[in-house]
Short mmCIF file of C-alpha atoms and ligand atoms in Angstrom, two decimals:
data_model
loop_
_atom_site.label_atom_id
_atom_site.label_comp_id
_atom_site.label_asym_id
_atom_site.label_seq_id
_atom_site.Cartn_x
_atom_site.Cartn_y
_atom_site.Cartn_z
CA UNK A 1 185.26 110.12 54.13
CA UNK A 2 182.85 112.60 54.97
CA UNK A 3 181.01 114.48 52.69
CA UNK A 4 178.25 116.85 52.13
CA UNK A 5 175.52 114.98 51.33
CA UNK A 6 171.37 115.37 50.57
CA UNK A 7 168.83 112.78 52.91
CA UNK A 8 165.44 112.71 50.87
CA UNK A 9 163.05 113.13 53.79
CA UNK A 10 159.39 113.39 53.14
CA UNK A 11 159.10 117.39 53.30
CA UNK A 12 162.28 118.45 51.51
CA UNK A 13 165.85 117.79 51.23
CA UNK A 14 168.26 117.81 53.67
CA UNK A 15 171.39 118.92 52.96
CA UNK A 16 174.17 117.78 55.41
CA UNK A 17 176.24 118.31 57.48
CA UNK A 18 172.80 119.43 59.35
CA UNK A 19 172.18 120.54 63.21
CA UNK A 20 168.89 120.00 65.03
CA UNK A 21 168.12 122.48 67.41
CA UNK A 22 166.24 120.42 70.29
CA UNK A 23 163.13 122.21 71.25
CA UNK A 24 162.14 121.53 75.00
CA UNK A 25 158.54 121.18 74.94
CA UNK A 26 158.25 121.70 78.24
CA UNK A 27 154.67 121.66 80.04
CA UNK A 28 153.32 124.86 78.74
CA UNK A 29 153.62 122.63 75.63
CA UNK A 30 155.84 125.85 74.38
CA UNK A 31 159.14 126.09 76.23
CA UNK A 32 161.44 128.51 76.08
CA UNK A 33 162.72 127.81 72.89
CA UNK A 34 162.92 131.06 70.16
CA UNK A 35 161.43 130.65 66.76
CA UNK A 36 164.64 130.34 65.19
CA UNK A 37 163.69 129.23 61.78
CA UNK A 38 162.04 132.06 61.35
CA UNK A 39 164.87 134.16 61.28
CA UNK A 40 168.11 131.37 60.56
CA UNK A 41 167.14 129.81 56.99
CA UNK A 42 169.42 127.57 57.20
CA UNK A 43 168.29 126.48 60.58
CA UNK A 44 164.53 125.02 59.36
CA UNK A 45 165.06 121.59 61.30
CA UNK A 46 164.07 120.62 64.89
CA UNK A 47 164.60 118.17 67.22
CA UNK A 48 161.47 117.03 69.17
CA UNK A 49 160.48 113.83 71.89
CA UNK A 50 157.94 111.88 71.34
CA UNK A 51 157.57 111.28 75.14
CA UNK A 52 157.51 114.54 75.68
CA UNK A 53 154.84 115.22 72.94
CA UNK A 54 152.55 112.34 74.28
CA UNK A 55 152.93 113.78 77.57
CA UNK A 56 152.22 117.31 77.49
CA UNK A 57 148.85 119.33 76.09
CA UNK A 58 150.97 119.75 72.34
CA UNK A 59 149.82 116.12 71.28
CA UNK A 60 146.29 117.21 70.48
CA UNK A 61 147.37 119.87 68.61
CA UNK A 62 149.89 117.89 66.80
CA UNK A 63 148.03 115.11 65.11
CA UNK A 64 148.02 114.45 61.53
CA UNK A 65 151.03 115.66 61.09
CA UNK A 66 150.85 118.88 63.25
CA UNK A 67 154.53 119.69 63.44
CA UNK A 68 154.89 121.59 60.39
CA UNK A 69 152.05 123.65 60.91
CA UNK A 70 152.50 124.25 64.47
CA UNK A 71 156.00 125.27 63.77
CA UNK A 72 157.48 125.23 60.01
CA UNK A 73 156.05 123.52 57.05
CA UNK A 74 158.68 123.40 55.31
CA UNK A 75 160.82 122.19 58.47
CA UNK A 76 162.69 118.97 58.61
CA UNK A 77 161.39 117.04 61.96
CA UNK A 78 163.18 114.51 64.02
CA UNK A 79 161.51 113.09 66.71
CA UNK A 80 163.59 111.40 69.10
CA UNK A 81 162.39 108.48 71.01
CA UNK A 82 162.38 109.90 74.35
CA UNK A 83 164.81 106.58 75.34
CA UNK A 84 166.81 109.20 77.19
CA UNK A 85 163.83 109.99 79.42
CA UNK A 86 162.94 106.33 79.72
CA UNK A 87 166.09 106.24 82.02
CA UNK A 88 166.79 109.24 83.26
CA UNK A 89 162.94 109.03 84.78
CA UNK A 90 162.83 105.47 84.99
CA UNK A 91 159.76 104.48 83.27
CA UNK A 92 158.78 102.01 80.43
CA UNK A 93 157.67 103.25 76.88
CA UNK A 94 156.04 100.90 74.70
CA UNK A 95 157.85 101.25 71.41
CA UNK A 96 154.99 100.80 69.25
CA UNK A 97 153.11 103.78 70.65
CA UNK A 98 156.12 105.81 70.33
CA UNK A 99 156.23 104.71 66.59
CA UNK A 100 152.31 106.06 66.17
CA UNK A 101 153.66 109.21 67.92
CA UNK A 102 156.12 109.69 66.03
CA UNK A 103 154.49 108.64 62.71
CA UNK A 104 150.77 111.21 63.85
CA UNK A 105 153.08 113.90 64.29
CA UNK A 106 154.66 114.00 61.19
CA UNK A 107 158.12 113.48 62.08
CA UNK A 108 160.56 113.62 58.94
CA UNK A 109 162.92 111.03 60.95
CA UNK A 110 162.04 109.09 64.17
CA UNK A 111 164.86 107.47 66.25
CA UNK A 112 163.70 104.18 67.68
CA UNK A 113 162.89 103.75 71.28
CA UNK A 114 166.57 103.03 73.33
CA UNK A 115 167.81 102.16 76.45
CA UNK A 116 170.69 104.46 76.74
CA UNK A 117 173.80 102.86 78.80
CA UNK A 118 175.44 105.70 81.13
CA UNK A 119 179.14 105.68 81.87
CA UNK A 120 178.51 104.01 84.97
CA UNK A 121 177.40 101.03 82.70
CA UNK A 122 180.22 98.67 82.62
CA UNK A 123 180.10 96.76 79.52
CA UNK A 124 180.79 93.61 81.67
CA UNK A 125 177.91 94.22 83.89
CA UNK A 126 174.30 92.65 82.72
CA UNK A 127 172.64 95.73 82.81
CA UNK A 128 174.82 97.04 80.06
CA UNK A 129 173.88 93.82 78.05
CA UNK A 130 169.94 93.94 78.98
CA UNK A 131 170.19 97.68 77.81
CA UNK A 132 171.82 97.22 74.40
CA UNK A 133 169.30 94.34 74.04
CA UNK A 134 166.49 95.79 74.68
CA UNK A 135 167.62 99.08 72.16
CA UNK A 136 168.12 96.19 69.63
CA UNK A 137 164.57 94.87 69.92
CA UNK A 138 162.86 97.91 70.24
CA UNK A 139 164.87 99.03 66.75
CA UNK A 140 163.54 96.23 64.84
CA UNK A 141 160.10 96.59 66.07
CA UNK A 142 159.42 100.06 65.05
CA UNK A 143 160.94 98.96 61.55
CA UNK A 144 158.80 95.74 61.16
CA UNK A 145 155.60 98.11 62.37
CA UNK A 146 155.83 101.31 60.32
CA UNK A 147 152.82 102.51 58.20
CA UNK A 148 154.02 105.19 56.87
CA UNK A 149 156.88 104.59 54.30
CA UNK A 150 157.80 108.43 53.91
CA UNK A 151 159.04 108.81 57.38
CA UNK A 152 163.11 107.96 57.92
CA UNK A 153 163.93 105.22 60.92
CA UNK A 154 167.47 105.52 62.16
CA UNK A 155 168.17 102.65 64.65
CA UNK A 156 169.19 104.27 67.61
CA UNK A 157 172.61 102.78 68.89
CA UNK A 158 173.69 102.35 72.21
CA UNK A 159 177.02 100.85 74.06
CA UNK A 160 180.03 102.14 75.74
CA UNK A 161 181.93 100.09 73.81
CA UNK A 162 183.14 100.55 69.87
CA UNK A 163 183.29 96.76 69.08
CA UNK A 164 180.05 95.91 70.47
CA UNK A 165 178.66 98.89 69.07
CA UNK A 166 179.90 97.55 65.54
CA UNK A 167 178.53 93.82 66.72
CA UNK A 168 174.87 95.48 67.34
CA UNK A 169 175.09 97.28 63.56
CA UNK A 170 176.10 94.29 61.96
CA UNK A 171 172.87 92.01 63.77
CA UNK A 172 170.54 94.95 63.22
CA UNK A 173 171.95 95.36 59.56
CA UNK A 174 171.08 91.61 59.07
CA UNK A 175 167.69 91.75 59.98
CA UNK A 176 166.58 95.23 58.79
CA UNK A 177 166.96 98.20 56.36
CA UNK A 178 167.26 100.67 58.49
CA UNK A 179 167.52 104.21 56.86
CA UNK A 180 170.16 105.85 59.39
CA UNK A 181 171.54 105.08 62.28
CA UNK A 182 171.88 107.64 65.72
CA UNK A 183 174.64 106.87 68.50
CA UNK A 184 173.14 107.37 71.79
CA UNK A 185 174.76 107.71 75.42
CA UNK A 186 177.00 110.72 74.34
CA UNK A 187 175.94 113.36 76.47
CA UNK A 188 177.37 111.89 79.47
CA UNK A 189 180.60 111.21 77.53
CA UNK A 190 180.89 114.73 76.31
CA UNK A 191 183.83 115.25 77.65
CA UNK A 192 185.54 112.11 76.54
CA UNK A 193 186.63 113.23 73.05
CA UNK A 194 188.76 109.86 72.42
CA UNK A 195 185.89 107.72 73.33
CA UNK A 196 183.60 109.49 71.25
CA UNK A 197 186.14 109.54 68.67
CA UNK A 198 186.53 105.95 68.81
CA UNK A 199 182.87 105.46 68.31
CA UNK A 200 181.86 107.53 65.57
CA UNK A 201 184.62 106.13 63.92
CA UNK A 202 183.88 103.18 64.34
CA UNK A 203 180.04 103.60 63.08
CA UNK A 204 181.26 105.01 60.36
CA UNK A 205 183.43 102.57 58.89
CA UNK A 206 180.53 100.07 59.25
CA UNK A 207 177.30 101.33 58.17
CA UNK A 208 179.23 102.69 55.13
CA UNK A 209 177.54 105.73 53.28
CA UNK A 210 173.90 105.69 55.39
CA UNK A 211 173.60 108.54 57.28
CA UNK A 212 174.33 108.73 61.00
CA UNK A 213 173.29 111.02 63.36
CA UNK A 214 174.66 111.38 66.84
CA UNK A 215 172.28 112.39 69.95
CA UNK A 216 173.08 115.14 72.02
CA UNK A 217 176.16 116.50 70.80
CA UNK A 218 176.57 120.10 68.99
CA UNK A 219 178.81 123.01 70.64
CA UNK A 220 181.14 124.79 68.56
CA UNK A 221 183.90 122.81 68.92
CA UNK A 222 182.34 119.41 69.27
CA UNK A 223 180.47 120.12 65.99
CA UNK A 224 183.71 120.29 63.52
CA UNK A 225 185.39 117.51 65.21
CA UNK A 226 182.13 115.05 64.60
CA UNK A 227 181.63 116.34 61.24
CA UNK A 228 185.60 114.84 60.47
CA UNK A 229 184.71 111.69 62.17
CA UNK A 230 181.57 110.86 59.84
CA UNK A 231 178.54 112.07 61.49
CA UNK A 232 176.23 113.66 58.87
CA UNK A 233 173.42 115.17 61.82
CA UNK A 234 173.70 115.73 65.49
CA UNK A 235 171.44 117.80 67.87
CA UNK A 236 171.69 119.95 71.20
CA UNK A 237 170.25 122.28 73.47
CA UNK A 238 173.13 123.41 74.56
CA UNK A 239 172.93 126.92 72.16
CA UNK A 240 169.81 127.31 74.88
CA UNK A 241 171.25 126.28 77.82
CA UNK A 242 174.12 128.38 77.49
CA UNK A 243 172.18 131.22 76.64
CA UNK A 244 170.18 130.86 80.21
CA UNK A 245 173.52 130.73 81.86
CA UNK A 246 174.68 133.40 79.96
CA UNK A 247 177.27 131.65 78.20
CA UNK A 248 178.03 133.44 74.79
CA UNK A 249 179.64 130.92 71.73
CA UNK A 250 182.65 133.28 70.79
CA UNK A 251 183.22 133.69 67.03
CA UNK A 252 186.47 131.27 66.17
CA UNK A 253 186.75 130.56 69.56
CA UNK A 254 185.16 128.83 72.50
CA UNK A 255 182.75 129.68 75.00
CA UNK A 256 182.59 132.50 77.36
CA UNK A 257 180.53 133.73 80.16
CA UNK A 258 179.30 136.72 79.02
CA UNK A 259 180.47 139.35 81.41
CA UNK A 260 184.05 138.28 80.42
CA UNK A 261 183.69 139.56 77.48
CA UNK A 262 185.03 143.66 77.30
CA UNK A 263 182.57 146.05 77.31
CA UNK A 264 183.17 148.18 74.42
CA UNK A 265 181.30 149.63 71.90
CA UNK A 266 181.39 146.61 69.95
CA UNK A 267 180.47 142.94 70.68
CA UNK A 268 182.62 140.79 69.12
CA UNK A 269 180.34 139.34 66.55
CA UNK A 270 178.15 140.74 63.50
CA UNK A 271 175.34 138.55 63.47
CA UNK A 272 172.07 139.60 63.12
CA UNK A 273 171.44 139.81 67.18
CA UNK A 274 174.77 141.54 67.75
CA UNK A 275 174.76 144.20 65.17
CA UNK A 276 171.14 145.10 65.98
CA UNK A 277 171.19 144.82 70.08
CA UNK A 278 173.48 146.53 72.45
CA UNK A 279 176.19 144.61 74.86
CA UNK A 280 173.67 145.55 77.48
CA UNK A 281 170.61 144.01 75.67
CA UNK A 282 172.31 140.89 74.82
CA UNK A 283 173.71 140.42 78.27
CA UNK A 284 170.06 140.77 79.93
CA UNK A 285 167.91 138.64 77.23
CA UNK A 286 168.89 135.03 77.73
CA UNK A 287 166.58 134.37 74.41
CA UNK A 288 169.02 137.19 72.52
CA UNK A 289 172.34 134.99 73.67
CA UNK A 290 170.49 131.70 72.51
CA UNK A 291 169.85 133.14 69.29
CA UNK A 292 173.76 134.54 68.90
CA UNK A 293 174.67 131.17 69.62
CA UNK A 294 172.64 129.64 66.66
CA UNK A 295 173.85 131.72 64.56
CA UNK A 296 177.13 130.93 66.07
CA UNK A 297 176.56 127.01 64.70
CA UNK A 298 175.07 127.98 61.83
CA UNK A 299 178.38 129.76 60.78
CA UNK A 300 180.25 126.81 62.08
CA UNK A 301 178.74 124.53 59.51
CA UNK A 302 178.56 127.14 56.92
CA UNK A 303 182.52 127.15 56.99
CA UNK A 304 183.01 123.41 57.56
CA UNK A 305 180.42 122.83 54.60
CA UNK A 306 182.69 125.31 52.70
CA UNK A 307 185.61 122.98 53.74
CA UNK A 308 184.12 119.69 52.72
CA UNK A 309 183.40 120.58 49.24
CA UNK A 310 187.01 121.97 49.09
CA UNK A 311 188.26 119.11 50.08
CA UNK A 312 190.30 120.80 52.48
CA UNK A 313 188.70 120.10 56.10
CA UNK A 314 192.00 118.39 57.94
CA UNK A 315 193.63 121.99 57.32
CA UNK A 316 190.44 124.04 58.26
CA UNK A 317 190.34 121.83 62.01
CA UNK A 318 193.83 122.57 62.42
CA UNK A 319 192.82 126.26 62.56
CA UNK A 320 189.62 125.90 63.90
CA UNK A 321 190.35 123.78 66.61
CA UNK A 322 194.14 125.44 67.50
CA UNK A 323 192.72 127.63 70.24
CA UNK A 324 191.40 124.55 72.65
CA UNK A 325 194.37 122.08 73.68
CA UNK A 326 191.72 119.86 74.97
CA UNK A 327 189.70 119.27 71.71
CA UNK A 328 193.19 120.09 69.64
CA UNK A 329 194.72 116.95 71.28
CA UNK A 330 191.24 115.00 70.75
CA UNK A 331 191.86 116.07 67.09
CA UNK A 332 195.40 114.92 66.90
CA UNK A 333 193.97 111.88 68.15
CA UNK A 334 191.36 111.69 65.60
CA UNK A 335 193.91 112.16 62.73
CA UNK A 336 195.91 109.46 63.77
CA UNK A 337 192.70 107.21 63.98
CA UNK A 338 191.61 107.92 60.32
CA UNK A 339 195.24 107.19 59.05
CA UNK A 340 195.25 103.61 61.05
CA UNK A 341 198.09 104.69 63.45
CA UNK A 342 196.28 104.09 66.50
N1 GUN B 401 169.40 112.30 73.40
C1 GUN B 401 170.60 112.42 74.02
N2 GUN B 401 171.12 111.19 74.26
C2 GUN B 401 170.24 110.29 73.79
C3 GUN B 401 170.22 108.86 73.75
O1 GUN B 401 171.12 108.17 74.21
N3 GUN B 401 169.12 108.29 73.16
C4 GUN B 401 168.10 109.04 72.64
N4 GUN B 401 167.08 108.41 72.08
N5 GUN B 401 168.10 110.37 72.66
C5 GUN B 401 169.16 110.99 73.23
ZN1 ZN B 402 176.28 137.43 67.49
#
């Protein structure tokens, strides 16, 4: 069952469901991401790479624990592996000095250093297997070598499969205490809602009330449906992306490129961006639509935190989710799951 819940990290409670707003470092060191946190209280997390710290001009300015007062001190940091990078660039990170990275930095939670498997992965083939292996390993190294005790490890999961990805929990649940677990290779499955479905839910049901985050996942539909399967955390650029291609998050509804949307007096939306800007401002500032979109997401989990403590989130998806066939089926689908029917 999920449920609102508070992860003890070592600058502050967390109060979840949460979202992690990925910030792309870029090689400015800067990128183009807004200072959201500033503005969205409820927003004061971040998702950030240790590859790409290590890599760019930021990690001077980020040791002993240079995060918070680059960016938030009061901010709650992950810091991702960068084990998407490692294949998507094809190069080999040594775990360990990821760890340091992660640990220097002052991350609040560090995912462990994986291999993701792609859909083109079979799970037959031997690269799937050396991948998930190799994710295994790497987990229970950066457990077995962390100094500092305050900082969260989730063991970052990968495998296109939910059996074996319930076979890898159970061994890494054997030999370690991890404090969370993430579920990696998502982003190329994003449109697969009954595979991810089937994963999450599977997770889930195994690594019983830790908390699990899933990797690269968070638009305004995806969000609601994760939150029913179990995931407590998730993270995206996509509020970003979007905004460059001028893709605006509709309130209640999906996404929309932003010159389909009437030009009135009115945009169709009262948070702080569109009740101070005009339709022509927001349409021109790709930084304006990013922000609209945050806010977006940070209404989305308002409501569905509003649900979960009323107990009432199968009725509030049915709603929410009416307006999409594609993620409305994915939810019937999901339903049926949670009952046992399929
Ligand atoms: N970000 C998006 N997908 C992934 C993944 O599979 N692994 C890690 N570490 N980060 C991700
Ligand atoms: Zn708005």
């Amino acid at each position: 069952m999920t449920q609102l819940k508070i992860i003890q990290t070592a600058t502050r409670e967390l109060e979840t469901p949460a979202f992690f707003p990925v910030h792309n470092g870029g090689k400015s060191a800067e990128g183009n991401t807004p200072r959201y946190w500033e503005n969205i209280p409820e927003m004061n997390t971040m998702m950030i790479n240790a590859y790409s710290i290590l890599s760019s001009p930021l990690y001077e300015k980020m040791r002993n624990g240079g995060l918070h007062k680059k960016f938030s001190e009061n901010g709650v940091f992950f810091v991702d592996s960068g084990g998407f990078q490692q294949k998507s660039r094809n190069i080999t990170l040594d775990p360990i000095k990821i760890l340091r990275v992660q640990e220097m930095v002052g991350a609040d939670i560090a995912a462990t250093l994986d291999l993701p498997t792609f859909t083109e992965d079979c799970i037959y083939n031997q690269n799937h297997a050396d991948f998930v292996k190799k994710s295994v390993k790497n987990a229970l190294i950066a457990l077995e070598n962390r100094e500092r005790e305050d900082m969260l490890i989730y063991a970052s999961l990968q495998g296109n499969d939910p059996t074996m990805m319930v076979n890898t929990i159970d061994y890494l649940m054997k030999k370690g205490n991890f404090d969370g677990f993430a579920i990696g290779g998502c982003v190329p499955k994003r449109s697969r809602y009954h595979e991810i479905i089937d994963i999450i839910h599977a997770v889930r049901r195994r690594i019983g009330d830790r908390p699990l985050h899933v990797f690269g996942l968070g638009g305004p539909a995806m969000i609601p449906l994760m939150v029913y399967m179990g995931a407590d955390t998730f993270d995206s650029s996509a509020f970003i992306t979007a905004g460059s291609k001028r893709l605006y998050f509709m309130p209640e509804k999906g996404t929309i490129e932003f010159s389909d949307i009437p030009e009135t007096l009115y945009l169709p939306c009262v948070c702080p961006i569109c009740s101070k800007h005009t339709y022509n401002e927001v349409r021109s500032e790709r930084k304006l639509i990013a922000m609209h979109n945050l806010w977006m997401i940070t209404h989305e989990l308002r409501k569905l935190k509003v649900a979960l403590e009323e107990n009432e989130v199968e009725r509030y998806l049915e709603k929410r989710l009416r307006h999409n066939p594609a993620v409305y089926d994915a939810f019937r689908y999901a339903k049926a799951k949670k009952r046992g029917l399929v």
